Amino acid sequence: MSNKVIYAIYNDDDILMDAVKKTRAAHHHIEEVFTPFPVHGLDKAMGLAPTRLAICAFLYGICGISFGTWMMNYIMIQDWPQDIGGKPSFSYIENMPAFVPIMFEETVFFAAHLMVITFYMRSKLWPFKEAENPDVRTTDDHFLMEVAVNENEEELVSFFKSTGAVEVKVIEKQ
Amino acid sequence: MYTFSSKLKTFSLILMAVGLLGIGYGFLTAPKDIQEVEKLLAAGSHGEHAAVAHEVEKSSHEAGVTAEHKDVADAKEAAEHNEHLTHVLHQLQNKPWSALYVACIFFLLISMGVLAFYAIQQVAQAGWSPVLFRVMQGITAYLPVGSVLLFIFLVLSGLHFNHLFIWLDPEVVAHDEIISNKAGYLNFPFWIVRAAIFLIGWNLYRYFSRKNCLAQDEAQDDLNYKKNFKISAGFLVFFIVSESIMSWDWIMSIDPHWFSTLFGWYVFASFFVSGITMIAMVTLYLKSKGYLEYVNTSHIHDLAKFMFGISVFWTYLWFSQFMLIWYANIPEEVTYFITRIQLYNLPFFGAVVMNFLFPLLILINTDFKRITWILVMAGIVILLGHYIDFFNMIMPGTVGDQWFIGVSEIASVLFFLGLFIYVVFTALTKVPLLPKRNPFIEESKHFHY
């Protein structure tokens, strides 16, 4: 079986949105949509599941505050409880206000950085990664929808022509 | 048009009646003289005092002092005891007044928080909020009523009906160099004139803003809208100056030996978030009764985001004020927090839990910010938390360790809550709940996030 896909290219985000809705209504499977900028509501129209990145960030933040608390407790209270300028280092809670800036920053640091790294890993982005751009114009002013072809090539091409595509290409994928 | 449901009206009237009875009870049961205080103390906490007195007696016996010496010691002890009783008497007599004051200023400042939010929305030309303008105007209808009540209270304080502001007592000022050095600022005529100017200024803005907004409905052009934009910008400048001074005058001067530079912002954050929460509560109520056709979950979501964000902002200021003073530990500043931590431990830290931890964990979730019952729950906790915040600011300076959230406190809150509901929902019946010709009303009707 050949790996043929259709590249339907649009030059307006409103037309793209309509085309996505029609394609979904016609039950064609959308492999991917390439756009030069975020199109508001595109994920909803495509029926993509909502991201869980925020949940990750919350959990990373909890790790961060735990790390900050553990670190300050170990260093300042357990390991070497010195008297520094009369600050009470008998127990963590007594000297807690002094540690809050650190706990806060650790929370933000962990949440932010680990979330970004999670994003890179989940979306497979890293330096020297080969770009997966199917058509250079999609980074500038064109929108591209990629749809898998089964046997109905003729029918699909005419369908995408009717959705307002400026260009419809059938490509053999490796 | 909104119609005030008879149930809610009856409810508010009952709240006022119960509140008045409780307030009256609080004043009637406050002790009149030190004999009553002595009885109260003996009945309440006979452990500590008796033990101390006993020990003093015993030690003087053991030292084998002469009778003459013992008489002197006894006289001194009696004087000290008397002084202590007078001190407690003042605190107990302050208690019903303070309870009234906390509730009075809390509800007045809630409507001020709403007014500030409303002015910001006007000036920012927010596209989402115009469908809520009439709700905000309804809530700020409490402002004139609350202003009059608070002003009467301040005048009564100046006429020595109560002893909340000790710098109003010439006897105290004469013997207190710190306060007498502040007399150029803290004196009754200047203080009451400032209060009058602020209250009049705020009420004028509210009056004209609402008037212009209603005129805009019938107008053919946007002249009234532009007028509102300008007076809102002017009001915000006046507000931030007057708010700062108001917080020194009405709250910080309760503790005239203490000062804090970010106090104005701290008070502002406290009532600003309460005001936004109150907008959300009233909006949810009206929406549930089917009166706000164009308000959708996105509007509610935005309000919830403000509740969340400003709660965190309040905490930031709370902590900044506390931590700076705790860290440096300068005696003349730190007594403020020592009193609160030692005598008001639960309310002091409980306020942080209610105003920070709870909203932080509940309102961080996007889906939760659209669910009515979660928002109502979070809103109630935030409002109670900020009542306690004002309680913490005012009570330690007036009643000290004699605090208790009892009949006086609860009754005062119920009275002002009833009055607030009555005034706000009466005002909401006066005009349609949707502005007609606001330039942003179409955007606001179709707002979605």
Coordinates of C-alpha atoms in Angstrom, one line a residue, chain B residues 4-327:
Chain B
F4 CA -36.2 42.4 44.3
S5 CA -37.5 39.0 45.4
S6 CA -39.6 39.3 48.5
K7 CA -37.8 36.4 50.0
L8 CA -34.4 38.2 49.8
K9 CA -35.9 41.4 51.1
T10 CA -37.3 39.6 54.1
F11 CA -34.0 37.9 54.6
S12 CA -32.1 41.2 54.6
L13 CA -34.6 42.8 57.0
I14 CA -34.3 39.8 59.3
L15 CA -30.5 40.1 59.2
M16 CA -30.7 43.8 60.1
A17 CA -33.1 43.2 62.9
V18 CA -31.1 40.3 64.4
G19 CA -27.9 42.4 63.9
L20 CA -29.4 45.4 65.7
L21 CA -30.5 43.2 68.6
G22 CA -27.1 41.7 68.9
I23 CA -25.4 45.1 68.7
G24 CA -27.6 46.4 71.4
Y25 CA -26.9 43.3 73.5
G26 CA -23.2 43.9 73.0
F27 CA -23.4 47.5 74.3
L28 CA -25.7 46.6 77.2
T29 CA -23.5 43.8 78.4
A30 CA -20.2 45.7 78.2
P31 CA -18.9 46.4 81.7
K32 CA -19.6 49.8 83.2
D33 CA -16.8 50.0 85.8
I34 CA -13.8 48.2 87.2
Q35 CA -15.9 46.3 89.8
E36 CA -17.7 44.5 87.1
V37 CA -14.4 43.8 85.3
E38 CA -13.0 42.4 88.5
K39 CA -16.0 40.0 88.8
L40 CA -15.6 39.1 85.2
L41 CA -11.9 38.3 85.5
A42 CA -12.5 36.4 88.7
A43 CA -15.2 34.3 87.1
G44 CA -13.3 33.9 83.8
S45 CA -9.6 33.4 84.6
H46 CA -9.0 33.2 88.3
G47 CA -5.9 31.1 87.8
E48 CA -3.3 33.5 86.7
H49 CA -4.0 36.6 88.8
A50 CA -4.5 35.0 92.1
A51 CA -1.4 32.9 91.6
V52 CA 0.7 35.9 90.9
A53 CA -0.7 37.9 93.8
H54 CA -0.2 34.9 96.1
E55 CA 3.4 34.4 95.1
V56 CA 4.2 38.1 95.6
E57 CA 2.8 37.8 99.1
K58 CA 4.6 34.7 99.9
S59 CA 8.0 36.0 98.7
S60 CA 7.5 39.1 100.8
H61 CA 6.8 36.9 103.8
E62 CA 9.8 34.8 103.2
A63 CA 12.0 37.9 103.0
G64 CA 10.8 38.7 106.5
V65 CA 9.9 42.3 105.7
T66 CA 8.5 44.5 108.3
A67 CA 4.8 45.4 108.5
E68 CA 5.5 48.8 107.2
H69 CA 7.3 47.5 104.1
K70 CA 4.5 45.1 103.5
D71 CA 1.9 47.9 103.6
V72 CA 3.9 49.8 100.9
A73 CA 4.1 46.7 98.8
D74 CA 0.4 46.0 99.2
A75 CA -0.5 49.6 98.2
K76 CA 1.7 49.4 95.2
E77 CA 0.2 46.0 94.2
A78 CA -3.3 47.4 94.7
A79 CA -2.5 50.4 92.5
E80 CA -1.1 48.0 89.8
H81 CA -4.1 45.8 90.1
N82 CA -6.4 48.9 89.7
E83 CA -4.4 50.0 86.7
H84 CA -4.8 46.6 85.1
L85 CA -8.5 46.6 85.8
T86 CA -8.9 50.0 84.1
H87 CA -7.0 48.8 81.1
V88 CA -9.2 45.7 80.8
L89 CA -12.3 47.8 81.3
H90 CA -11.3 50.1 78.4
Q91 CA -10.7 47.0 76.2
L92 CA -14.0 45.5 77.1
Q93 CA -15.8 48.8 76.6
N94 CA -14.1 49.1 73.2
K95 CA -15.3 45.6 72.1
P96 CA -18.8 46.4 70.9
W97 CA -17.6 49.6 69.2
S98 CA -14.7 47.8 67.5
A99 CA -17.0 45.1 66.3
L100 CA -19.3 47.7 64.8
Y101 CA -16.3 49.6 63.3
V102 CA -14.8 46.5 61.6
A103 CA -18.1 45.5 60.0
C104 CA -18.9 49.1 59.0
I105 CA -15.5 49.8 57.4
F106 CA -15.4 46.3 55.8
F107 CA -18.7 46.7 53.9
L108 CA -17.9 50.3 53.0
L109 CA -14.6 49.3 51.6
I110 CA -16.1 46.4 49.7
S111 CA -18.2 48.9 47.7
M112 CA -15.1 51.0 47.3
G113 CA -13.2 48.0 45.9
V114 CA -16.1 47.5 43.4
L115 CA -16.0 51.2 42.5
A116 CA -12.2 51.1 41.9
F117 CA -12.6 48.0 39.8
Y118 CA -15.4 49.7 37.8
A119 CA -13.3 52.8 37.2
I120 CA -10.4 50.7 36.0
Q121 CA -12.7 48.8 33.6
Q122 CA -13.9 52.1 32.2
V123 CA -10.4 53.5 31.8
A124 CA -8.9 50.3 30.4
Q125 CA -11.8 50.2 27.9
A126 CA -12.3 46.5 28.8
G127 CA -14.3 44.7 26.1
W128 CA -15.6 42.0 28.4
S129 CA -17.0 43.8 31.4
P130 CA -19.7 46.3 30.2
V131 CA -22.4 43.6 30.7
L132 CA -21.5 43.7 34.3
F133 CA -21.4 47.5 34.7
R134 CA -24.9 47.7 36.1
V135 CA -24.2 45.0 38.6
M136 CA -21.1 47.0 39.8
Q137 CA -23.1 50.2 39.9
G138 CA -25.7 48.4 42.0
I139 CA -23.1 47.2 44.5
T140 CA -21.6 50.7 44.8
A141 CA -25.1 52.0 45.7
Y142 CA -24.1 51.0 49.2
L143 CA -21.3 53.6 49.1
P144 CA -23.4 56.7 50.2
V145 CA -25.2 54.7 52.9
G146 CA -21.9 53.2 54.2
S147 CA -20.2 56.6 54.0
V148 CA -22.8 58.3 56.2
L149 CA -22.6 55.5 58.7
L150 CA -18.8 55.5 58.9
F151 CA -18.7 59.3 59.1
I152 CA -21.1 59.2 62.0
F153 CA -19.0 56.6 63.6
L154 CA -15.8 58.8 63.2
V155 CA -17.6 61.8 64.6
L156 CA -18.8 59.8 67.6
S157 CA -15.2 58.7 68.1
G158 CA -14.1 62.3 68.0
L159 CA -16.8 63.2 70.6
H160 CA -15.3 60.5 72.9
F161 CA -18.2 58.1 72.8
N162 CA -15.6 55.4 72.4
H163 CA -11.9 54.9 72.9
L164 CA -10.9 53.3 69.6
F165 CA -8.5 56.0 68.5
I166 CA -6.4 56.7 71.6
W167 CA -4.8 59.8 70.0
L168 CA -8.2 61.4 70.1
D169 CA -7.9 61.4 73.9
P170 CA -6.1 64.6 75.0
E171 CA -5.2 63.0 78.3
V172 CA -3.3 60.2 76.4
V173 CA -1.6 62.7 74.0
A174 CA -0.4 64.9 76.9
H175 CA 1.5 62.0 78.4
D176 CA 2.7 60.4 75.2
E177 CA 5.5 62.2 73.4
I178 CA 5.4 60.0 70.3
I179 CA 1.7 60.7 69.8
S180 CA 2.0 64.4 70.6
N181 CA 4.7 64.7 68.0
K182 CA 2.2 63.4 65.5
A183 CA -0.5 65.8 66.6
G184 CA 0.1 68.0 63.5
Y185 CA -1.4 65.2 61.5
L186 CA -3.4 63.2 64.0
N187 CA -5.8 65.8 65.3
F188 CA -9.5 65.6 65.2
P189 CA -10.5 68.6 63.0
F190 CA -7.9 67.7 60.3
W191 CA -8.7 64.0 60.5
I192 CA -12.5 64.5 60.2
V193 CA -12.1 67.0 57.3
R194 CA -9.9 64.5 55.5
A195 CA -12.5 61.8 56.0
A196 CA -15.2 64.1 54.7
I197 CA -13.2 65.1 51.6
F198 CA -12.5 61.4 50.7
L199 CA -16.0 60.2 51.3
I200 CA -17.5 63.1 49.3
G201 CA -15.0 62.6 46.5
W202 CA -15.7 58.9 46.1
N203 CA -19.5 59.5 46.3
L204 CA -19.3 62.3 43.7
Y205 CA -17.5 60.0 41.3
R206 CA -20.1 57.2 41.8
Y207 CA -23.0 59.6 41.4
F208 CA -21.8 61.2 38.2
S209 CA -20.4 58.0 36.7
R210 CA -23.8 56.3 37.1
K211 CA -25.6 59.4 35.8
N212 CA -23.5 59.5 32.7
C213 CA -23.8 55.8 32.1
L214 CA -27.6 56.1 32.2
A215 CA -27.6 59.2 30.0
Q216 CA -25.5 57.3 27.5
D217 CA -28.4 54.8 27.1
E218 CA -30.6 57.6 25.8
A219 CA -28.0 59.6 23.9
Q220 CA -27.3 59.7 20.2
D221 CA -23.6 60.1 20.5
D222 CA -20.8 58.9 22.8
L223 CA -20.3 62.1 24.6
N224 CA -21.4 60.7 28.0
Y225 CA -19.1 57.7 27.5
K226 CA -16.1 60.0 26.9
K227 CA -17.1 62.0 29.9
N228 CA -17.2 58.9 32.0
F229 CA -13.8 57.9 30.7
K230 CA -12.3 61.2 31.8
I231 CA -13.8 61.3 35.2
S232 CA -12.9 57.7 35.8
A233 CA -9.2 58.5 35.1
G234 CA -9.4 61.5 37.4
F235 CA -11.1 59.4 40.0
L236 CA -8.4 56.8 39.9
V237 CA -5.7 59.3 40.6
F238 CA -7.8 60.8 43.5
F239 CA -8.6 57.3 44.7
I240 CA -5.1 56.1 45.0
V241 CA -4.0 59.1 47.0
S242 CA -7.1 59.2 49.2
E243 CA -7.1 55.5 49.7
S244 CA -3.5 55.6 51.0
I245 CA -4.3 58.4 53.5
M246 CA -7.6 56.7 54.4
S247 CA -5.8 53.6 55.4
W248 CA -3.5 55.7 57.7
D249 CA -6.4 57.6 59.1
W250 CA -9.0 55.0 59.7
I251 CA -6.9 51.9 60.3
M252 CA -3.2 52.5 61.0
S253 CA -3.9 55.3 63.5
I254 CA -5.6 52.7 65.7
D255 CA -1.9 51.9 66.6
P256 CA -0.4 55.4 66.6
H257 CA 3.0 54.2 67.7
W258 CA 3.4 52.0 64.6
F259 CA 3.8 52.8 61.0
S260 CA 4.3 50.9 57.8
T261 CA 4.9 52.3 54.3
L262 CA 3.1 49.7 52.3
F263 CA 0.1 49.7 54.5
G264 CA -2.1 51.6 52.1
W265 CA -1.4 49.1 49.3
Y266 CA -2.0 46.3 51.7
V267 CA -5.4 47.6 52.8
F268 CA -6.2 48.3 49.1
A269 CA -5.4 44.7 48.0
S270 CA -7.6 43.4 50.8
F271 CA -10.8 45.3 49.9
F272 CA -10.1 45.2 46.2
V273 CA -10.2 41.5 46.1
S274 CA -13.2 41.5 48.4
G275 CA -14.9 43.9 46.0
I276 CA -14.2 41.7 43.0
T277 CA -15.4 38.7 44.9
M278 CA -18.6 40.5 45.7
I279 CA -19.1 41.4 42.0
A280 CA -18.8 37.7 41.2
M281 CA -21.2 36.7 44.0
V282 CA -23.9 39.1 43.0
T283 CA -23.4 38.3 39.3
L284 CA -23.7 34.5 40.0
Y285 CA -26.9 35.2 42.1
L286 CA -28.5 37.3 39.4
K287 CA -27.5 34.9 36.7
S288 CA -28.9 32.0 38.6
K289 CA -32.2 33.9 38.8
G290 CA -32.1 34.4 35.0
Y291 CA -31.6 38.2 35.0
L292 CA -28.3 38.4 33.2
E293 CA -28.9 37.2 29.7
Y294 CA -25.6 38.0 28.2
V295 CA -23.3 36.9 31.0
N296 CA -21.7 33.6 30.2
T297 CA -19.1 31.4 31.9
S298 CA -16.3 33.4 30.2
H299 CA -17.3 36.5 32.1
I300 CA -17.4 34.5 35.3
H301 CA -14.1 33.0 34.4
D302 CA -12.5 36.4 34.1
L303 CA -13.9 37.5 37.5
A304 CA -12.5 34.3 39.0
K305 CA -9.1 35.0 37.5
F306 CA -9.2 38.4 39.1
M307 CA -10.2 36.9 42.4
F308 CA -7.3 34.5 42.2
G309 CA -4.7 37.0 41.0
I310 CA -5.6 39.7 43.6
S311 CA -5.7 37.1 46.3
V312 CA -2.1 36.3 45.5
F313 CA -1.3 40.0 45.3
W314 CA -2.8 40.5 48.8
T315 CA -0.6 37.7 50.1
Y316 CA 2.4 39.2 48.5
L317 CA 1.8 42.5 50.4
W318 CA 0.9 40.7 53.6
F319 CA 4.1 38.7 53.5
S320 CA 6.2 41.7 52.4
Q321 CA 5.0 43.7 55.3
F322 CA 5.3 40.9 57.8
M323 CA 8.7 39.6 56.6
L324 CA 10.5 42.9 56.4
I325 CA 9.5 43.7 59.9
W326 CA 10.1 40.2 61.2
Y327 CA 13.5 40.1 59.6

